[in-house]
Coordinates of C-alpha atoms in Angstrom, one line a residue:
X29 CA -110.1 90.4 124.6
X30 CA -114.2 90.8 123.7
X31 CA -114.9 88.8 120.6
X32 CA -118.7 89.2 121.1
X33 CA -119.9 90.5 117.8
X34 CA -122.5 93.0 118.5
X35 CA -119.8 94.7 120.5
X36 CA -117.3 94.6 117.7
X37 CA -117.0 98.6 116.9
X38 CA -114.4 97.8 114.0
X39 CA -115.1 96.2 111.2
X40 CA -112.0 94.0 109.5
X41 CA -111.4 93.1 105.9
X42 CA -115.2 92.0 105.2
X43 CA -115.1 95.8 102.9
X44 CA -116.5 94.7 99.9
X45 CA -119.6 92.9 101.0
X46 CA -120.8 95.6 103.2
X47 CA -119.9 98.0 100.1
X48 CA -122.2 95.8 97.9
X49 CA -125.0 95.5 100.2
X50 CA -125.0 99.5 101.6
X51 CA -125.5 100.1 97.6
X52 CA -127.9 98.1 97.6
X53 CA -129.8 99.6 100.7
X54 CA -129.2 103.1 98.9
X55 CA -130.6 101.8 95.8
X56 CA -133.8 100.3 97.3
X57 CA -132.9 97.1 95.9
X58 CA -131.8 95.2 99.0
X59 CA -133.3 91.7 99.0
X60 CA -135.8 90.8 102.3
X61 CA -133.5 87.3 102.5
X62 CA -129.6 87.5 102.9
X63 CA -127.6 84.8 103.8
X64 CA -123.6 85.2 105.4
X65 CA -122.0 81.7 105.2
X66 CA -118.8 80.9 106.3
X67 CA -116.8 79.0 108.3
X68 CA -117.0 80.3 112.5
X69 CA -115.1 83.1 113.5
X70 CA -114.9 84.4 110.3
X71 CA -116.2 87.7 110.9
X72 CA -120.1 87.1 109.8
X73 CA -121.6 88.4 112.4
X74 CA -120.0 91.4 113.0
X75 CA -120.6 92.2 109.4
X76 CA -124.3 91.6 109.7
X77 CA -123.9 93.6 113.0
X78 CA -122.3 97.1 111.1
X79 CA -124.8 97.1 108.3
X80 CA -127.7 96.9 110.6
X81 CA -126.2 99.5 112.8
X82 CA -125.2 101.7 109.3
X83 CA -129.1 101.1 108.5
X84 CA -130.4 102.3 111.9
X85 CA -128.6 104.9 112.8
X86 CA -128.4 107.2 109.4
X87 CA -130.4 110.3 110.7
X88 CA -129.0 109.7 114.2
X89 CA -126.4 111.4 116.1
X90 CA -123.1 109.8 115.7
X91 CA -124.2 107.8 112.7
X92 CA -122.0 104.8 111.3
X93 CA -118.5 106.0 109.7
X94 CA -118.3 104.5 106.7
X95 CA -115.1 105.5 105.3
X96 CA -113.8 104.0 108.5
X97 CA -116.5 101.3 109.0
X98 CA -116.5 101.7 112.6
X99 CA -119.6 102.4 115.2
X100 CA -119.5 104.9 117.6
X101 CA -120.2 103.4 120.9
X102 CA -122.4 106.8 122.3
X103 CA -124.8 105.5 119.2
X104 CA -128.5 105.4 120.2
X105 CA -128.7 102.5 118.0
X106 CA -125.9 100.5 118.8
X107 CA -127.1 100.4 122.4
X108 CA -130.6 99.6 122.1
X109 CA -129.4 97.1 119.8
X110 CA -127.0 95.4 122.5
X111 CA -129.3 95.8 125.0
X112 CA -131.8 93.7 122.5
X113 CA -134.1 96.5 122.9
X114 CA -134.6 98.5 119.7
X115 CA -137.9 98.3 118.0
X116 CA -136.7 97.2 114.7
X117 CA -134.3 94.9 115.5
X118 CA -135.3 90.7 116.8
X119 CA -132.5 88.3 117.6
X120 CA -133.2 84.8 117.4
X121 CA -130.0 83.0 117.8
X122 CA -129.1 79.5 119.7
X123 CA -129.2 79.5 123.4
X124 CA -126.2 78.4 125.1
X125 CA -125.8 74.9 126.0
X126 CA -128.9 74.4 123.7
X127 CA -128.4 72.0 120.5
X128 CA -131.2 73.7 118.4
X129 CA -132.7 76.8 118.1
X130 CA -136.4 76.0 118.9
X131 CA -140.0 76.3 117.7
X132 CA -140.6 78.8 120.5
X133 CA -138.1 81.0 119.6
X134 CA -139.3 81.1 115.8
X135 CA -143.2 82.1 117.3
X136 CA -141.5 84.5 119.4
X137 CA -140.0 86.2 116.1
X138 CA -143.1 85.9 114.2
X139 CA -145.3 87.5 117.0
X140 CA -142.9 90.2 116.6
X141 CA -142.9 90.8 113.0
X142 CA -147.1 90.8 112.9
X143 CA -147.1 93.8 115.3
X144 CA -147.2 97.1 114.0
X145 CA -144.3 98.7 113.4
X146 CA -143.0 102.6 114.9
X147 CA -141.4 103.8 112.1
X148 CA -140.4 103.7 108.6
X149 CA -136.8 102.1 109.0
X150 CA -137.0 98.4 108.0
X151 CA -137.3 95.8 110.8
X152 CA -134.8 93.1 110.7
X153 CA -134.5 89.7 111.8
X154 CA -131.1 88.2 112.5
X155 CA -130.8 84.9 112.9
X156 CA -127.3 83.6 114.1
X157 CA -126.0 80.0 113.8
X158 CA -129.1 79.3 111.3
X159 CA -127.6 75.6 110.7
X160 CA -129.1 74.7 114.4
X161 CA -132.7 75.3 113.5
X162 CA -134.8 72.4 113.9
X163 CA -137.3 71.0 111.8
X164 CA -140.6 72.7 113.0
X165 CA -138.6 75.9 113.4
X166 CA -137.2 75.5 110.3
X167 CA -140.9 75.2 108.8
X168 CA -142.4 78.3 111.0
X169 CA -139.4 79.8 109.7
X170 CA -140.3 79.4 105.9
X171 CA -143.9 79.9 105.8
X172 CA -143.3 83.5 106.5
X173 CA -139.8 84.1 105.0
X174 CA -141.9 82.9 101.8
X175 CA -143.5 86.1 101.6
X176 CA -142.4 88.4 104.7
X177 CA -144.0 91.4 105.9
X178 CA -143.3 94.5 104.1
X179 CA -139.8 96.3 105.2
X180 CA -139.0 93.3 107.2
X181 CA -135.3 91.8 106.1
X182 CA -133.8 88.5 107.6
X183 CA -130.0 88.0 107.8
X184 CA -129.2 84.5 108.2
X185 CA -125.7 83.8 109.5
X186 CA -124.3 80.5 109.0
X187 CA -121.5 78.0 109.8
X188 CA -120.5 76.5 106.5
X189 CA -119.4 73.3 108.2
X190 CA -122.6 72.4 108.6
X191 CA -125.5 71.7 106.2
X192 CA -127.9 74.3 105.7
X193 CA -131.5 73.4 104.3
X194 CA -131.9 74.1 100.7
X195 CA -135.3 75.5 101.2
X196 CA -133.8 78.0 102.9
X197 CA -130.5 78.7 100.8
X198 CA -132.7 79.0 97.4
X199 CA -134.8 82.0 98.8
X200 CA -131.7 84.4 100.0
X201 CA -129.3 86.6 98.4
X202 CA -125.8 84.3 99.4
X203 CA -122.4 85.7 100.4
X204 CA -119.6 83.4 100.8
X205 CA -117.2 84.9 103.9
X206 CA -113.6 83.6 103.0
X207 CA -110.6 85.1 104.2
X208 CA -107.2 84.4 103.0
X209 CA -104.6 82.7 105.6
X210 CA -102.8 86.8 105.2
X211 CA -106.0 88.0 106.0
X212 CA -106.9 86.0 108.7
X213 CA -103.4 86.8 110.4
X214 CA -103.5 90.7 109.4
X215 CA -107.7 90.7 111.3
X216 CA -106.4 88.6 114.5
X217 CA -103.1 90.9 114.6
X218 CA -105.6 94.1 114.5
X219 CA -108.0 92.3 117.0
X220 CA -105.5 91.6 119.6
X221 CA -103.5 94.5 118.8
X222 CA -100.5 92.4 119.0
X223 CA -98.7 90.1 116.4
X224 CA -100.4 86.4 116.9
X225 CA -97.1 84.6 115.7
X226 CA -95.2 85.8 119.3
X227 CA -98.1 84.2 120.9
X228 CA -98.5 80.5 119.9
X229 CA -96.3 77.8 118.5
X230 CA -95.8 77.1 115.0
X231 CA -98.1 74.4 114.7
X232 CA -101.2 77.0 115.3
X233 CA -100.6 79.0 112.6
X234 CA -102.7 76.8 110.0
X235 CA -105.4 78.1 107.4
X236 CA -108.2 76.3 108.9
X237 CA -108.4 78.9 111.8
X238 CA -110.3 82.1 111.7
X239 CA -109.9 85.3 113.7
X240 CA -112.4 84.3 115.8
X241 CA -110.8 80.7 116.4
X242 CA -107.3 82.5 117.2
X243 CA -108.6 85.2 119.6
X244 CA -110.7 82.5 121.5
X245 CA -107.8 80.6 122.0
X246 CA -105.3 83.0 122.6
X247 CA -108.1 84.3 125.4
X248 CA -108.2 80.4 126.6
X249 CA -104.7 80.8 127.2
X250 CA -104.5 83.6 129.2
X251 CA -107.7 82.5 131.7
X252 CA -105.5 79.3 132.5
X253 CA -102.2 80.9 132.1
X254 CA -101.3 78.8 129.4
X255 CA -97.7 79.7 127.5
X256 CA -99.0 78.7 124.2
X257 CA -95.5 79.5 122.8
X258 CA -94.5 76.1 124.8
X259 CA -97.1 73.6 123.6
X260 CA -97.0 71.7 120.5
X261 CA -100.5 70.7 119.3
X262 CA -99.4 67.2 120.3
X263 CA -98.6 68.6 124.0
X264 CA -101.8 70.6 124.2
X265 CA -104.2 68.6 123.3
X266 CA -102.9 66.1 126.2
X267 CA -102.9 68.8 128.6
X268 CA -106.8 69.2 127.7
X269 CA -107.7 65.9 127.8
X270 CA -105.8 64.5 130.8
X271 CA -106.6 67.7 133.2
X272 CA -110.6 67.7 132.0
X273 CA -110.7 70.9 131.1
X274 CA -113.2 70.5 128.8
X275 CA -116.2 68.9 131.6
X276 CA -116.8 72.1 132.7
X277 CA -115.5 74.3 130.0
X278 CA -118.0 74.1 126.7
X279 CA -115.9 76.3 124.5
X280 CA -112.6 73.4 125.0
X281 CA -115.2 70.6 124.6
X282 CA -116.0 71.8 121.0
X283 CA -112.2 73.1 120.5
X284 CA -111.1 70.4 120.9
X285 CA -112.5 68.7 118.1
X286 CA -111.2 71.8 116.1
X287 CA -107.7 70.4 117.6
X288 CA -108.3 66.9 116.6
X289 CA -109.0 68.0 112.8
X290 CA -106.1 70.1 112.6
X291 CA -103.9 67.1 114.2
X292 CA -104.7 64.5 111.7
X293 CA -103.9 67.6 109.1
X294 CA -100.2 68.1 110.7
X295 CA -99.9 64.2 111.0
X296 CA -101.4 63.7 106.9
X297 CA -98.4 66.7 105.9
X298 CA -95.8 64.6 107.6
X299 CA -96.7 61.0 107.0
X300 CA -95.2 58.7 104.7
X301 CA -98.3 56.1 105.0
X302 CA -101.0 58.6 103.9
X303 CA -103.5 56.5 103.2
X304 CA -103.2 54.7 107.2
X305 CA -103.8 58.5 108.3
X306 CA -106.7 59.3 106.4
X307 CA -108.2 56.4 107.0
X308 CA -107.7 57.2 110.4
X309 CA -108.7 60.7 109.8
X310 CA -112.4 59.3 108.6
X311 CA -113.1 57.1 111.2
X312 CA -112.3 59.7 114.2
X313 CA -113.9 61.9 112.1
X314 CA -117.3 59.9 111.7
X315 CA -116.9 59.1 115.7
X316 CA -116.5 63.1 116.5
X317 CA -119.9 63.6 114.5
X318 CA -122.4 60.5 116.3
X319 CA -120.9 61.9 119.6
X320 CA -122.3 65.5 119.0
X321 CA -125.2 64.5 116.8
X322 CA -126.7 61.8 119.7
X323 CA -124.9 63.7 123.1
X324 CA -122.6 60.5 123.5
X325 CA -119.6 60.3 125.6
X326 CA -117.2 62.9 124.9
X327 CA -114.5 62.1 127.4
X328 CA -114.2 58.3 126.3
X329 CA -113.9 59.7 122.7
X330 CA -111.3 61.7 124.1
X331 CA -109.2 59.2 125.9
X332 CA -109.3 56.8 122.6
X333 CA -107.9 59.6 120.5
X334 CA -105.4 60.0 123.4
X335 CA -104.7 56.4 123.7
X336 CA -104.4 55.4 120.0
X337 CA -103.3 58.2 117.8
X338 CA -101.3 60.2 120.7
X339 CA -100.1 57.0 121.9
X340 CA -99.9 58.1 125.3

């Protein structure tokens, strides 16, 4: 299943946002600085994805269906823009295997906006996974979102889970991108066009995950034919850790912390002694965030959790 979200034709229960900011667009009112936070998976993307694509491709043929809020893929917009090649569109976003997104890629982007542009549409700047821009990109970044070029929009799209620089939050219009535990199961359901709950065990099903999380994992499964029916949370997180997936595999290295969170959860629900748990809970917790802040060793991390809270 393709999760990528430039190549999401289909937008899912994020209606009223793209409503608001189309009438905005309409209206000439739309603000040069938007912000999409949420938590990952939740759909951001693809959002910012469908309003560029219902900004670009208005007087085009096969423009975007907005009753239906779908692209058509024979769009001359939507390919240029997947193929990173239309003239008012620049991606910055983080490279993979990259912590940061970096100063070069912010020159890059500015370099861009200071040439001239082709036509009258507005140029716009998406910037994905905005919580991973370092300091001096950070600061290239403001001096120009400060006062941008005229017709040039950013879109920031960011990861709520992670702290996002106030100088940048004050200066953009902010959506929150929540979606109910119902809505989250009705989106992954339409996504995998099957019904998630024949697909995984019961202790899956939690409201921390988003579609995203759910179709990444489901699609996890399926690579390593994994029955995830059969596997407790307990069961599969051993399976992870003691057959190294995750050395070679950077999607289960950061899923895996996903795992660990929504572990200590199940455990917290169940546990007489709740105050042993959390405690428990905050010191993994604090462990999990030195080891990806300072690159530290993930697979000892890994075998303590094993060892002292899966007891195996």
């Amino acid at each position: 299943m393709i999760i990528e979200p430039n190549l999401q034709t289909k937008l899912f229960g994020l209606n009223e946002i793209f409503d608001e900011l189309s009438n905005l667009f309409i209206n000439n009112k739309l603000p040069s600085k938007i912000l999409l936070s949420g938590p990952k998976g939740s759909g951001k993307s693809t959002l910012a994805y469908h309003f560029i694509n219902y900004i670009f491709s208005k007087n085009e043929q096969y423009p975007y269906n907005y009753n239906e809020k779908t692209i058509y893929n024979d769009n001359k917009s939507y390919i240029l823009v997947n193929n990173k090649t239309h003239p008012n569109f620049f991606l910055v976003d983080l490279h993979k295997e990259k912590k940061n997104i970096e100063i070069s890629q912010s020159r890059e982007m500015i370099n861009y906006i200071n040439k001239s542009s082709f036509n009258q549409l507005p140029r716009i700047i998406l910037i994905d996974n905005a919580e991973n821009l370092n300091k001096n990109s950070l600061n290239s970044l403001l001096k120009i979102v400060e006062e941008p070029n005229y017709n040039v929009v950013f879109i920031f799209i960011h990861n709520n889970n992670k702290k996002l620089p106030d100088t940048l939050k004050s200066r953009c219009l902010l959506y929150k991108v929540h979606l109910s535990f119902k809505k989250t199961l009705d989106i992954t359901n339409h996504l995998l066009n099957e019904n998630l709950l024949n697909l995984l065990h019961k202790d899956f099903i939690n409201h921390y995950f988003t579609p995203g999380n759910f179709v990444n994992l489901i699609n996890f499964a399926k690579e390593n034919n994994i029955d995830l029916t059969q596997y407790d949370l307990n069961n599969f997180l051993l399976h992870l850790i003691n057959e190294k997936i995750y050395i070679k595999n950077y999607f289960v290295k950061s899923y895996i912390y996903f795992l660990i969170e929504l572990y200590f959860l199940k455990i917290f629900n169940n546990s007489i002694n709740k105050n042993k748990i959390l405690d428990l809970y905050t010191k993994f917790i604090y462990k999990i965030n030195n080891t990806f802040t300072y690159n530290l060793d993930h697979e000892a991390l890994f075998l303590e959790f094993k060892s002292k809270i899966l007891h195996e």
